[in-house]
Amino acid sequence: MVLHTDDLSTTEYISRVRKAVHGLGMYYHVITFGCQQNEADSERIRGMAESMGYLPSPTHEGCDLIIVNTCAIREHAEMKALSFLGAFKAEKKKNPNLIVGVVGCMAAEPHVADKLKRDFHYVSFTSEPNMLHRIPELIWTVMCERKRSFIFGEDRGDIVEGMPTVRRDRHKAWVSIMYGCNNFCSYCIVPYVRGRERSRESQAVLEECRELISAGVKEITLLGQNVNSYHSDIDFPELLSRIAALQGDFLIRFMTSHPKDTSDKLIEVMGSHKDKIAPYFHLPLQSGSNRILSRMNRTYTRERFLSIVEKLRAAVPGISLSTDVIVGFPGESEGDFEDTLEVLRIARFDMVYGFIYSQREGTRAAAFEDKVADSVKSERLTRLLKMQDEISLSANTPYLGRVLRVLVDSFEERDGIKVYTGRADTGKPVHFTGDGQLYEYVNVRIEKTGAFDLIGTTV
Ligand code: SAH
Ligand code: SF4
Ligand code: F3S
């Protein structure tokens, strides 16, 4: 069901907290772990915090409200968030009125939710990722009823529209188009913590894009765990072409795509809107072995995967491709791993994000018994990244001497000279000197190429 913050108690609680906080000069800080979806959620958390009258602070020190937006994808991400939380114990001693909230994917895992309740007494509230619109209510309960408050297991699969948002950038914006995941890849925690797929209505998405473009936003990234499973009154390729048809000077990106839903229609739309849709595609491979792909429940084969790569390159010449790979999935033999290396050699991705398999409680793969030793996993990742570095380096060499359009994100002064950083349409990071202009497009001639970035001067 689509709900609006005005129909929920969100707006009511925002104004209640606002009255309580009024004139007290209270500060908030949000810490974000995890993927772009979490980055986008944190913009909504900031939006609610500021609507409640809290002032932004660049650090957690001295704040009255700290919210940690967590990620559960790998054990490492969880350890980082928990050790971060430890620091707030002392803060809470200094300021007993401090409110600490833990939200996001970790707060939706039963064993973590229990642990936070039991062992982290200075955590005032928690909320699973799809219930963030209830943060104002949680804060009200903690502040005025002096009760710790926890939201767990209450996600009914709704979509909430109209949340206030404070965006990080003014030249780039995230637009969530769908939430959740139905794929249940056997290693992955996301379907358990983010719930089932739900898509926003196309009119709401188009309206948000229209507003962003008229506010001068140059790059819109459509977000979802599987954007190409988007389905409302229209499907994802249709949504893309309607956004591309909007008036203005802007570029559309999207992530993430699942190979199983990467249809010919989607590839065709990319080919026919090259002026508006970025020539970039993130297509997660995970493994190049059909046996492992099947155990991962990925529902495609390496052959089908490679045929999508070919079609993308044919439809959008010069397209930049990236992928995710997991090494050391249970049962992965040396032969399976070499199959992965082989697919990477054939596909020649511009960029590969390699991950060591991390067991997630409650997923199907956690019960698989043929685990791969840690030393083997790290050795495989090192080999994979080393091989890929050479491929990435040679994929970037043809850029030498070419002039690329770059959207400028930031600059840094080095020895009195401004060095700008931005991204080319392909998404490649570009560092350059010359006549840069923050948050605008500039043309840069590439004079040096590395495996990860390009270096040049404006023309
Ligand atoms: N919905 C996205 C992925 C989200 S997670 C998609 O399907 O592409 C981002 C990446 O993290 C995944 O592509 C996968 O490579 C990696 N990942 C997910 N679960 C993992 C696990 N248990 N251990 C290691 N890496 C994992
Ligand atoms: Fe996880 Fe697979 Fe869903 Fe991606 S598609 S979020 S890897 S279950
Ligand atoms: Fe992490 Fe949740 Fe994103 S588990 S990767 S923050 S969907």
mmCIF file of N, CA, C and O in Angstrom, residues 284-293 296 300 302 305-306 323-329 331-349 352-355 380-381 383-385 387-388 391:
data_model
loop_
_atom_site.group_PDB
_atom_site.id
_atom_site.type_symbol
_atom_site.label_atom_id
_atom_site.label_comp_id
_atom_site.label_asym_id
_atom_site.label_seq_id
_atom_site.Cartn_x
_atom_site.Cartn_y
_atom_site.Cartn_z
ATOM 1 N N PRO A 284 26.160 -7.596 -11.737
ATOM 2 C CA PRO A 284 26.855 -8.482 -10.793
ATOM 3 C C PRO A 284 26.919 -9.938 -11.256
ATOM 4 O O PRO A 284 25.892 -10.554 -11.510
ATOM 5 N N LEU A 285 28.141 -10.445 -11.375
ATOM 6 C CA LEU A 285 28.377 -11.819 -11.833
ATOM 7 C C LEU A 285 28.310 -12.808 -10.666
ATOM 8 O O LEU A 285 27.731 -13.874 -10.785
ATOM 9 N N GLN A 286 28.931 -12.475 -9.581
ATOM 10 C CA GLN A 286 29.054 -13.291 -8.345
ATOM 11 C C GLN A 286 29.958 -14.509 -8.535
ATOM 12 O O GLN A 286 30.866 -14.707 -7.732
ATOM 13 N N SER A 287 29.738 -15.307 -9.576
ATOM 14 C CA SER A 287 30.634 -16.432 -9.851
ATOM 15 C C SER A 287 30.567 -16.759 -11.332
ATOM 16 O O SER A 287 29.541 -16.539 -11.972
ATOM 17 N N GLY A 288 31.675 -17.310 -11.843
ATOM 18 C CA GLY A 288 31.700 -17.699 -13.254
ATOM 19 C C GLY A 288 31.491 -19.189 -13.433
ATOM 20 O O GLY A 288 31.613 -19.711 -14.537
ATOM 21 N N SER A 289 31.193 -19.887 -12.338
ATOM 22 C CA SER A 289 30.982 -21.340 -12.425
ATOM 23 C C SER A 289 29.481 -21.616 -12.366
ATOM 24 O O SER A 289 28.800 -21.198 -11.430
ATOM 25 N N ASN A 290 28.985 -22.350 -13.353
ATOM 26 C CA ASN A 290 27.541 -22.635 -13.380
ATOM 27 C C ASN A 290 27.088 -23.429 -12.159
ATOM 28 O O ASN A 290 25.979 -23.245 -11.667
ATOM 29 N N ARG A 291 27.984 -24.290 -11.664
ATOM 30 C CA ARG A 291 27.620 -25.092 -10.492
ATOM 31 C C ARG A 291 27.425 -24.174 -9.271
ATOM 32 O O ARG A 291 26.445 -24.270 -8.544
ATOM 33 N N ILE A 292 28.356 -23.223 -9.087
ATOM 34 C CA ILE A 292 28.263 -22.308 -7.948
ATOM 35 C C ILE A 292 27.094 -21.330 -8.150
ATOM 36 O O ILE A 292 26.349 -21.035 -7.217
ATOM 37 N N LEU A 293 26.908 -20.861 -9.374
ATOM 38 C CA LEU A 293 25.785 -19.944 -9.630
ATOM 39 C C LEU A 293 24.474 -20.605 -9.226
ATOM 40 O O LEU A 293 23.597 -19.963 -8.641
ATOM 41 N N MET A 296 24.162 -20.686 -5.595
ATOM 42 C CA MET A 296 23.901 -19.321 -5.099
ATOM 43 C C MET A 296 22.460 -18.897 -5.378
ATOM 44 O O MET A 296 22.040 -17.830 -4.963
ATOM 45 N N TYR A 300 20.897 -17.726 -13.479
ATOM 46 C CA TYR A 300 21.422 -17.549 -14.849
ATOM 47 C C TYR A 300 22.692 -18.375 -14.962
ATOM 48 O O TYR A 300 23.215 -18.823 -13.936
ATOM 49 N N ARG A 302 26.719 -18.772 -16.862
ATOM 50 C CA ARG A 302 27.791 -17.879 -17.345
ATOM 51 C C ARG A 302 27.561 -17.532 -18.815
ATOM 52 O O ARG A 302 27.855 -16.424 -19.249
ATOM 53 N N PHE A 305 25.024 -14.810 -18.995
ATOM 54 C CA PHE A 305 25.652 -13.596 -18.493
ATOM 55 C C PHE A 305 26.510 -12.959 -19.586
ATOM 56 O O PHE A 305 26.415 -11.762 -19.869
ATOM 57 N N LEU A 306 27.362 -13.789 -20.212
ATOM 58 C CA LEU A 306 28.267 -13.252 -21.235
ATOM 59 C C LEU A 306 27.501 -12.742 -22.458
ATOM 60 O O LEU A 306 27.932 -11.785 -23.106
ATOM 61 N N THR A 323 31.253 -5.076 -12.137
ATOM 62 C CA THR A 323 30.589 -6.260 -11.595
ATOM 63 C C THR A 323 30.986 -6.503 -10.148
ATOM 64 O O THR A 323 31.919 -5.877 -9.645
ATOM 65 N N ASP A 324 30.230 -7.385 -9.495
ATOM 66 C CA ASP A 324 30.566 -7.865 -8.147
ATOM 67 C C ASP A 324 30.876 -9.349 -8.242
ATOM 68 O O ASP A 324 30.193 -10.081 -8.957
ATOM 69 N N VAL A 325 31.903 -9.770 -7.497
ATOM 70 C CA VAL A 325 32.251 -11.189 -7.461
ATOM 71 C C VAL A 325 32.445 -11.604 -6.003
ATOM 72 O O VAL A 325 33.010 -10.855 -5.209
ATOM 73 N N ILE A 326 31.931 -12.772 -5.661
ATOM 74 C CA ILE A 326 32.172 -13.336 -4.326
ATOM 75 C C ILE A 326 33.142 -14.498 -4.482
ATOM 76 O O ILE A 326 32.919 -15.369 -5.324
ATOM 77 N N VAL A 327 34.230 -14.487 -3.703
ATOM 78 C CA VAL A 327 35.129 -15.649 -3.736
ATOM 79 C C VAL A 327 34.964 -16.445 -2.452
ATOM 80 O O VAL A 327 34.628 -15.896 -1.401
ATOM 81 N N GLY A 328 35.182 -17.762 -2.573
ATOM 82 C CA GLY A 328 35.135 -18.622 -1.391
ATOM 83 C C GLY A 328 33.737 -18.968 -0.942
ATOM 84 O O GLY A 328 33.521 -19.283 0.239
ATOM 85 N N PHE A 329 32.762 -18.932 -1.851
ATOM 86 C CA PHE A 329 31.428 -19.407 -1.509
ATOM 87 C C PHE A 329 31.540 -20.893 -1.163
ATOM 88 O O PHE A 329 32.380 -21.598 -1.735
ATOM 89 N N GLY A 331 31.832 -24.652 -1.075
ATOM 90 C CA GLY A 331 31.936 -25.624 -2.159
ATOM 91 C C GLY A 331 32.702 -25.122 -3.367
ATOM 92 O O GLY A 331 32.861 -25.858 -4.335
ATOM 93 N N GLU A 332 33.186 -23.867 -3.346
ATOM 94 C CA GLU A 332 33.922 -23.346 -4.505
ATOM 95 C C GLU A 332 35.282 -24.050 -4.591
ATOM 96 O O GLU A 332 36.134 -23.884 -3.714
ATOM 97 N N SER A 333 35.467 -24.827 -5.670
ATOM 98 C CA SER A 333 36.747 -25.529 -5.857
ATOM 99 C C SER A 333 37.689 -24.612 -6.622
ATOM 100 O O SER A 333 37.265 -23.567 -7.148
ATOM 101 N N GLU A 334 38.949 -25.036 -6.728
ATOM 102 C CA GLU A 334 39.917 -24.272 -7.526
ATOM 103 C C GLU A 334 39.400 -24.147 -8.970
ATOM 104 O O GLU A 334 39.482 -23.075 -9.573
ATOM 105 N N GLY A 335 38.793 -25.211 -9.477
ATOM 106 C CA GLY A 335 38.252 -25.193 -10.845
ATOM 107 C C GLY A 335 37.132 -24.164 -10.981
ATOM 108 O O GLY A 335 37.076 -23.432 -11.972
ATOM 109 N N ASP A 336 36.238 -24.103 -9.980
ATOM 110 C CA ASP A 336 35.142 -23.119 -10.020
ATOM 111 C C ASP A 336 35.706 -21.699 -10.024
ATOM 112 O O ASP A 336 35.253 -20.826 -10.763
ATOM 113 N N PHE A 337 36.722 -21.505 -9.176
ATOM 114 C CA PHE A 337 37.325 -20.174 -9.094
ATOM 115 C C PHE A 337 37.970 -19.794 -10.426
ATOM 116 O O PHE A 337 37.831 -18.664 -10.901
ATOM 117 N N GLU A 338 38.645 -20.779 -11.047
ATOM 118 C CA GLU A 338 39.259 -20.479 -12.350
ATOM 119 C C GLU A 338 38.204 -20.160 -13.404
ATOM 120 O O GLU A 338 38.435 -19.336 -14.291
ATOM 121 N N ASP A 339 37.030 -20.777 -13.283
ATOM 122 C CA ASP A 339 35.919 -20.426 -14.184
ATOM 123 C C ASP A 339 35.564 -18.943 -14.027
ATOM 124 O O ASP A 339 35.258 -18.245 -14.991
ATOM 125 N N THR A 340 35.586 -18.470 -12.779
ATOM 126 C CA THR A 340 35.292 -17.049 -12.534
ATOM 127 C C THR A 340 36.345 -16.172 -13.197
ATOM 128 O O THR A 340 36.016 -15.200 -13.895
ATOM 129 N N LEU A 341 37.620 -16.545 -12.994
ATOM 130 C CA LEU A 341 38.698 -15.755 -13.616
ATOM 131 C C LEU A 341 38.520 -15.728 -15.134
ATOM 132 O O LEU A 341 38.715 -14.685 -15.778
ATOM 133 N N GLU A 342 38.107 -16.863 -15.687
ATOM 134 C CA GLU A 342 37.949 -16.937 -17.138
ATOM 135 C C GLU A 342 36.842 -15.993 -17.622
ATOM 136 O O GLU A 342 37.018 -15.267 -18.606
ATOM 137 N N VAL A 343 35.717 -15.979 -16.907
ATOM 138 C CA VAL A 343 34.631 -15.062 -17.311
ATOM 139 C C VAL A 343 35.119 -13.612 -17.221
ATOM 140 O O VAL A 343 34.832 -12.785 -18.094
ATOM 141 N N LEU A 344 35.898 -13.300 -16.181
ATOM 142 C CA LEU A 344 36.407 -11.928 -16.050
ATOM 143 C C LEU A 344 37.350 -11.583 -17.209
ATOM 144 O O LEU A 344 37.348 -10.453 -17.707
ATOM 145 N N ARG A 345 38.136 -12.585 -17.647
ATOM 146 C CA ARG A 345 39.049 -12.339 -18.780
ATOM 147 C C ARG A 345 38.269 -12.118 -20.074
ATOM 148 O O ARG A 345 38.632 -11.291 -20.895
ATOM 149 N N ILE A 346 37.153 -12.846 -20.223
ATOM 150 C CA ILE A 346 36.364 -12.688 -21.451
ATOM 151 C C ILE A 346 35.583 -11.365 -21.406
ATOM 152 O O ILE A 346 35.562 -10.607 -22.368
ATOM 153 N N ALA A 347 34.960 -11.085 -20.262
ATOM 154 C CA ALA A 347 34.071 -9.905 -20.183
ATOM 155 C C ALA A 347 34.862 -8.590 -20.145
ATOM 156 O O ALA A 347 34.368 -7.560 -20.595
ATOM 157 N N ARG A 348 36.088 -8.639 -19.618
ATOM 158 C CA ARG A 348 36.935 -7.438 -19.517
ATOM 159 C C ARG A 348 36.182 -6.245 -18.913
ATOM 160 O O ARG A 348 36.007 -5.202 -19.545
ATOM 161 N N PHE A 349 35.774 -6.398 -17.666
ATOM 162 C CA PHE A 349 35.086 -5.320 -16.960
ATOM 163 C C PHE A 349 36.026 -4.151 -16.732
ATOM 164 O O PHE A 349 37.225 -4.336 -16.561
ATOM 165 N N VAL A 352 35.962 -4.256 -11.071
ATOM 166 C CA VAL A 352 35.385 -5.411 -10.381
ATOM 167 C C VAL A 352 35.434 -5.162 -8.876
ATOM 168 O O VAL A 352 36.464 -4.779 -8.338
ATOM 169 N N TYR A 353 34.303 -5.323 -8.206
ATOM 170 C CA TYR A 353 34.260 -5.257 -6.744
ATOM 171 C C TYR A 353 34.287 -6.694 -6.243
ATOM 172 O O TYR A 353 33.339 -7.447 -6.465
ATOM 173 N N GLY A 354 35.402 -7.084 -5.654
ATOM 174 C CA GLY A 354 35.566 -8.467 -5.200
ATOM 175 C C GLY A 354 35.314 -8.568 -3.699
ATOM 176 O O GLY A 354 35.782 -7.730 -2.931
ATOM 177 N N PHE A 355 34.561 -9.586 -3.287
ATOM 178 C CA PHE A 355 34.247 -9.774 -1.871
ATOM 179 C C PHE A 355 34.571 -11.193 -1.451
ATOM 180 O O PHE A 355 34.367 -12.133 -2.215
ATOM 181 N N ARG A 380 42.552 -16.345 -3.016
ATOM 182 C CA ARG A 380 41.787 -16.214 -4.268
ATOM 183 C C ARG A 380 41.439 -14.764 -4.559
ATOM 184 O O ARG A 380 41.545 -14.304 -5.697
ATOM 185 N N LEU A 381 41.057 -14.032 -3.520
ATOM 186 C CA LEU A 381 40.711 -12.620 -3.755
ATOM 187 C C LEU A 381 41.931 -11.854 -4.267
ATOM 188 O O LEU A 381 41.834 -11.052 -5.209
ATOM 189 N N ARG A 383 44.505 -12.995 -5.918
ATOM 190 C CA ARG A 383 44.772 -13.368 -7.320
ATOM 191 C C ARG A 383 43.795 -12.691 -8.259
ATOM 192 O O ARG A 383 44.174 -12.180 -9.322
ATOM 193 N N LEU A 384 42.524 -12.690 -7.860
ATOM 194 C CA LEU A 384 41.491 -12.104 -8.720
ATOM 195 C C LEU A 384 41.745 -10.601 -8.929
ATOM 196 O O LEU A 384 41.724 -10.092 -10.052
ATOM 197 N N LEU A 385 42.026 -9.907 -7.816
ATOM 198 C CA LEU A 385 42.201 -8.456 -7.929
ATOM 199 C C LEU A 385 43.451 -8.110 -8.739
ATOM 200 O O LEU A 385 43.454 -7.131 -9.489
ATOM 201 N N MET A 387 44.770 -9.889 -11.191
ATOM 202 C CA MET A 387 44.470 -10.083 -12.605
ATOM 203 C C MET A 387 43.590 -8.936 -13.128
ATOM 204 O O MET A 387 43.823 -8.386 -14.199
ATOM 205 N N GLN A 388 42.591 -8.547 -12.309
ATOM 206 C CA GLN A 388 41.659 -7.514 -12.748
ATOM 207 C C GLN A 388 42.343 -6.151 -12.887
ATOM 208 O O GLN A 388 42.003 -5.367 -13.763
ATOM 209 N N ILE A 391 43.545 -5.826 -16.245
ATOM 210 C CA ILE A 391 42.453 -5.634 -17.211
ATOM 211 C C ILE A 391 41.930 -4.195 -17.121
ATOM 212 O O ILE A 391 41.733 -3.523 -18.131
#
